[in-house]
């Protein structure tokens, strides 16, 4: 907010503003002795983001404070969107936000497979059967712990196939 006290950025990548798991980033403005004196939220419906956040983008998976890049006395922030689909499935993106003192976005720049003059190659997220949503992995681990009879059985014996979601 430009008061000389460092502020805090907090990611909420599963936030549902505007749609499921689009994500959000919170800016917490701190007093010099630590307590929060104000806050602002950046999401698909808050904070003045002009670009599009889609369902499941997971915007806010990472948040980083940057230097004051435009010389206005307000530090900028970078926010990651792990599952942004520009150019392919879940390729990801990084957003650079030039901020106003009130926590709204002055201008922004998205870096992805299709924007921001990024010339690198981002590949689709590919699961070969070893990938599963976290809830499925946790459920399989609970089932394994209940079913095993020998406490010394090594972990590598867990069946890593995805469970049948239709049963």
mmCIF file of C-alpha atoms in Angstrom:
data_model
loop_
_atom_site.group_PDB
_atom_site.id
_atom_site.type_symbol
_atom_site.label_atom_id
_atom_site.label_comp_id
_atom_site.label_asym_id
_atom_site.label_seq_id
_atom_site.Cartn_x
_atom_site.Cartn_y
_atom_site.Cartn_z
ATOM 1 C CA UNK A 1 0.000 0.000 0.000
ATOM 2 C CA UNK A 2 3.062 2.259 -0.248
ATOM 3 C CA UNK A 3 3.432 3.014 3.496
ATOM 4 C CA UNK A 4 6.936 1.527 3.728
ATOM 5 C CA UNK A 5 5.794 -1.536 5.712
ATOM 6 C CA UNK A 6 6.132 -4.841 3.887
ATOM 7 C CA UNK A 7 2.812 -6.489 3.157
ATOM 8 C CA UNK A 8 1.885 -10.118 2.716
ATOM 9 C CA UNK A 9 0.523 -11.970 -0.318
ATOM 10 C CA UNK A 10 -1.453 -15.159 0.325
ATOM 11 C CA UNK A 11 -2.585 -17.586 -2.368
ATOM 12 C CA UNK A 12 -5.988 -19.263 -2.286
ATOM 13 C CA UNK A 13 -5.683 -21.384 -5.403
ATOM 14 C CA UNK A 14 -8.901 -23.367 -4.829
ATOM 15 C CA UNK A 15 -11.056 -20.230 -4.304
ATOM 16 C CA UNK A 16 -14.311 -20.429 -6.279
ATOM 17 C CA UNK A 17 -14.894 -16.734 -7.118
ATOM 18 C CA UNK A 18 -16.519 -16.821 -10.560
ATOM 19 C CA UNK A 19 -16.237 -20.611 -10.933
ATOM 20 C CA UNK A 20 -14.698 -23.752 -9.450
ATOM 21 C CA UNK A 21 -11.022 -23.580 -8.476
ATOM 22 C CA UNK A 22 -10.324 -20.408 -10.415
ATOM 23 C CA UNK A 23 -8.282 -19.243 -7.444
ATOM 24 C CA UNK A 24 -7.474 -15.948 -5.798
ATOM 25 C CA UNK A 25 -4.658 -14.015 -4.154
ATOM 26 C CA UNK A 26 -5.084 -11.965 -0.993
ATOM 27 C CA UNK A 27 -3.002 -8.898 -0.230
ATOM 28 C CA UNK A 28 -2.724 -8.307 3.508
ATOM 29 C CA UNK A 29 -1.644 -4.789 4.455
ATOM 30 C CA UNK A 30 0.260 -4.946 7.719
ATOM 31 C CA UNK A 31 0.895 -2.453 10.492
ATOM 32 C CA UNK A 32 4.547 -2.029 11.475
ATOM 33 C CA UNK A 33 3.934 -4.168 14.590
ATOM 34 C CA UNK A 34 2.385 -7.042 12.581
ATOM 35 C CA UNK A 35 -1.443 -7.006 12.687
ATOM 36 C CA UNK A 36 -3.423 -6.729 9.463
ATOM 37 C CA UNK A 37 -4.782 -3.232 8.908
ATOM 38 C CA UNK A 38 -6.462 -3.948 5.583
ATOM 39 C CA UNK A 39 -6.855 -6.484 2.832
ATOM 40 C CA UNK A 40 -7.625 -6.773 -0.856
ATOM 41 C CA UNK A 41 -8.572 -9.788 -2.930
ATOM 42 C CA UNK A 42 -7.566 -10.465 -6.512
ATOM 43 C CA UNK A 43 -9.790 -12.959 -8.304
ATOM 44 C CA UNK A 44 -11.907 -13.244 -11.414
ATOM 45 C CA UNK A 45 -14.546 -11.017 -9.732
ATOM 46 C CA UNK A 46 -12.454 -8.882 -7.335
ATOM 47 C CA UNK A 47 -9.573 -6.459 -7.559
ATOM 48 C CA UNK A 48 -9.886 -5.280 -11.127
ATOM 49 C CA UNK A 49 -8.173 -8.073 -13.058
ATOM 50 C CA UNK A 50 -8.919 -7.410 -16.736
ATOM 51 C CA UNK A 51 -7.719 -10.805 -17.977
ATOM 52 C CA UNK A 52 -9.718 -14.012 -17.845
ATOM 53 C CA UNK A 53 -9.386 -16.637 -15.142
ATOM 54 C CA UNK A 54 -11.042 -19.889 -16.151
ATOM 55 C CA UNK A 55 -12.440 -22.711 -14.059
ATOM 56 C CA UNK A 56 -9.647 -24.846 -12.540
ATOM 57 C CA UNK A 57 -6.840 -22.360 -13.372
ATOM 58 C CA UNK A 58 -5.695 -22.461 -9.728
ATOM 59 C CA UNK A 59 -4.636 -18.810 -9.800
ATOM 60 C CA UNK A 60 -2.823 -18.121 -6.533
ATOM 61 C CA UNK A 61 -0.852 -21.377 -6.394
ATOM 62 C CA UNK A 62 2.132 -19.069 -5.865
ATOM 63 C CA UNK A 63 2.364 -15.397 -4.903
ATOM 64 C CA UNK A 64 5.502 -13.296 -4.820
ATOM 65 C CA UNK A 65 6.145 -9.680 -3.949
ATOM 66 C CA UNK A 66 8.339 -7.828 -6.424
ATOM 67 C CA UNK A 67 10.151 -4.521 -6.433
ATOM 68 C CA UNK A 68 8.432 -1.282 -7.438
ATOM 69 C CA UNK A 69 8.948 -1.752 -11.180
ATOM 70 C CA UNK A 70 7.110 1.354 -12.409
ATOM 71 C CA UNK A 71 8.447 3.860 -9.853
ATOM 72 C CA UNK A 72 5.104 4.791 -8.274
ATOM 73 C CA UNK A 73 6.088 3.722 -4.741
ATOM 74 C CA UNK A 74 3.867 0.608 -4.804
ATOM 75 C CA UNK A 75 5.479 -2.806 -5.109
ATOM 76 C CA UNK A 76 4.254 -5.168 -7.789
ATOM 77 C CA UNK A 77 3.249 -8.811 -7.364
ATOM 78 C CA UNK A 78 3.500 -11.987 -9.416
ATOM 79 C CA UNK A 79 0.876 -14.726 -9.155
ATOM 80 C CA UNK A 80 1.040 -18.232 -10.610
ATOM 81 C CA UNK A 81 -1.863 -20.133 -12.189
ATOM 82 C CA UNK A 82 -0.727 -23.761 -12.283
ATOM 83 C CA UNK A 83 -3.513 -25.136 -14.454
ATOM 84 C CA UNK A 84 -4.053 -22.329 -16.943
ATOM 85 C CA UNK A 85 -4.903 -23.890 -20.306
ATOM 86 C CA UNK A 86 -3.409 -21.345 -22.739
ATOM 87 C CA UNK A 87 -2.158 -23.428 -25.650
ATOM 88 C CA UNK A 88 -2.934 -26.811 -24.069
ATOM 89 C CA UNK A 89 -4.073 -28.682 -20.994
ATOM 90 C CA UNK A 90 -2.807 -27.344 -17.650
ATOM 91 C CA UNK A 91 0.274 -25.647 -19.072
ATOM 92 C CA UNK A 92 0.236 -22.897 -16.456
ATOM 93 C CA UNK A 93 0.781 -19.161 -16.485
ATOM 94 C CA UNK A 94 2.347 -16.378 -14.459
ATOM 95 C CA UNK A 95 0.685 -13.010 -13.971
ATOM 96 C CA UNK A 96 2.535 -9.756 -13.270
ATOM 97 C CA UNK A 97 0.391 -7.103 -11.587
ATOM 98 C CA UNK A 98 1.249 -3.420 -11.329
ATOM 99 C CA UNK A 99 -0.749 -2.359 -8.295
ATOM 100 C CA UNK A 100 -2.577 0.692 -6.979
ATOM 101 C CA UNK A 101 -2.222 1.622 -3.292
ATOM 102 C CA UNK A 102 -5.789 0.417 -2.616
ATOM 103 C CA UNK A 103 -4.958 -3.141 -3.718
ATOM 104 C CA UNK A 104 -6.595 -2.956 -7.111
ATOM 105 C CA UNK A 105 -4.778 -3.748 -10.313
ATOM 106 C CA UNK A 106 -3.409 -0.797 -12.285
ATOM 107 C CA UNK A 107 -2.165 -2.902 -15.205
ATOM 108 C CA UNK A 108 -1.298 -6.540 -15.698
ATOM 109 C CA UNK A 109 0.698 -8.821 -17.928
ATOM 110 C CA UNK A 110 0.093 -12.539 -18.366
ATOM 111 C CA UNK A 111 2.911 -14.866 -19.348
ATOM 112 C CA UNK A 112 1.794 -18.177 -20.815
ATOM 113 C CA UNK A 113 2.171 -20.353 -23.860
ATOM 114 C CA UNK A 114 0.069 -17.837 -25.822
ATOM 115 C CA UNK A 115 0.750 -14.458 -24.221
ATOM 116 C CA UNK A 116 3.403 -12.153 -22.832
ATOM 117 C CA UNK A 117 5.926 -12.668 -25.645
ATOM 118 C CA UNK A 118 6.996 -15.896 -23.952
ATOM 119 C CA UNK A 119 9.024 -17.959 -26.420
ATOM 120 C CA UNK A 120 9.580 -21.082 -24.327
ATOM 121 C CA UNK A 121 7.715 -24.344 -24.722
ATOM 122 C CA UNK A 122 5.161 -25.398 -22.134
ATOM 123 C CA UNK A 123 3.840 -28.936 -22.384
ATOM 124 C CA UNK A 124 0.442 -30.345 -21.491
ATOM 125 C CA UNK A 125 0.122 -32.018 -18.118
ATOM 126 C CA UNK A 126 0.176 -35.703 -18.941
ATOM 127 C CA UNK A 127 -0.898 -38.423 -16.525
ATOM 128 C CA UNK A 128 0.071 -41.951 -17.445
ATOM 129 C CA UNK A 129 -2.137 -43.654 -14.890
ATOM 130 C CA UNK A 130 0.111 -42.769 -11.950
ATOM 131 C CA UNK A 131 -1.626 -39.409 -11.474
ATOM 132 C CA UNK A 132 -4.793 -39.062 -9.471
ATOM 133 C CA UNK A 133 -6.576 -36.304 -7.591
ATOM 134 C CA UNK A 134 -5.265 -35.854 -4.057
ATOM 135 C CA UNK A 135 -8.515 -37.092 -2.536
ATOM 136 C CA UNK A 136 -8.159 -40.398 -4.409
ATOM 137 C CA UNK A 137 -4.562 -40.788 -3.268
ATOM 138 C CA UNK A 138 -5.514 -40.074 0.348
ATOM 139 C CA UNK A 139 -8.458 -42.513 0.181
ATOM 140 C CA UNK A 140 -6.229 -45.225 -1.292
ATOM 141 C CA UNK A 141 -3.653 -44.655 1.443
ATOM 142 C CA UNK A 142 -6.348 -44.938 4.152
ATOM 143 C CA UNK A 143 -7.679 -48.124 2.575
ATOM 144 C CA UNK A 144 -4.176 -49.546 2.358
ATOM 145 C CA UNK A 145 -3.437 -48.792 6.020
ATOM 146 C CA UNK A 146 -6.697 -50.464 7.085
ATOM 147 C CA UNK A 147 -6.136 -53.520 4.925
ATOM 148 C CA UNK A 148 -2.522 -54.289 5.632
ATOM 149 C CA UNK A 149 -1.934 -56.961 8.191
ATOM 150 C CA UNK A 150 1.802 -56.591 8.586
ATOM 151 C CA UNK A 151 2.928 -53.186 9.910
ATOM 152 C CA UNK A 152 6.348 -53.772 8.388
ATOM 153 C CA UNK A 153 5.011 -54.092 4.828
ATOM 154 C CA UNK A 154 6.938 -51.600 2.629
ATOM 155 C CA UNK A 155 5.110 -48.613 1.184
ATOM 156 C CA UNK A 156 6.157 -49.422 -2.384
ATOM 157 C CA UNK A 157 3.589 -52.228 -2.383
ATOM 158 C CA UNK A 158 0.680 -49.743 -2.618
ATOM 159 C CA UNK A 159 -1.397 -50.358 -5.737
ATOM 160 C CA UNK A 160 -0.916 -47.098 -7.690
ATOM 161 C CA UNK A 161 -3.686 -47.677 -10.234
ATOM 162 C CA UNK A 162 -6.446 -45.095 -10.233
ATOM 163 C CA UNK A 163 -9.562 -46.339 -8.436
ATOM 164 C CA UNK A 164 -12.629 -47.038 -10.536
ATOM 165 C CA UNK A 165 -14.738 -43.897 -10.132
ATOM 166 C CA UNK A 166 -17.822 -45.604 -11.534
ATOM 167 C CA UNK A 167 -18.172 -48.152 -8.729
#
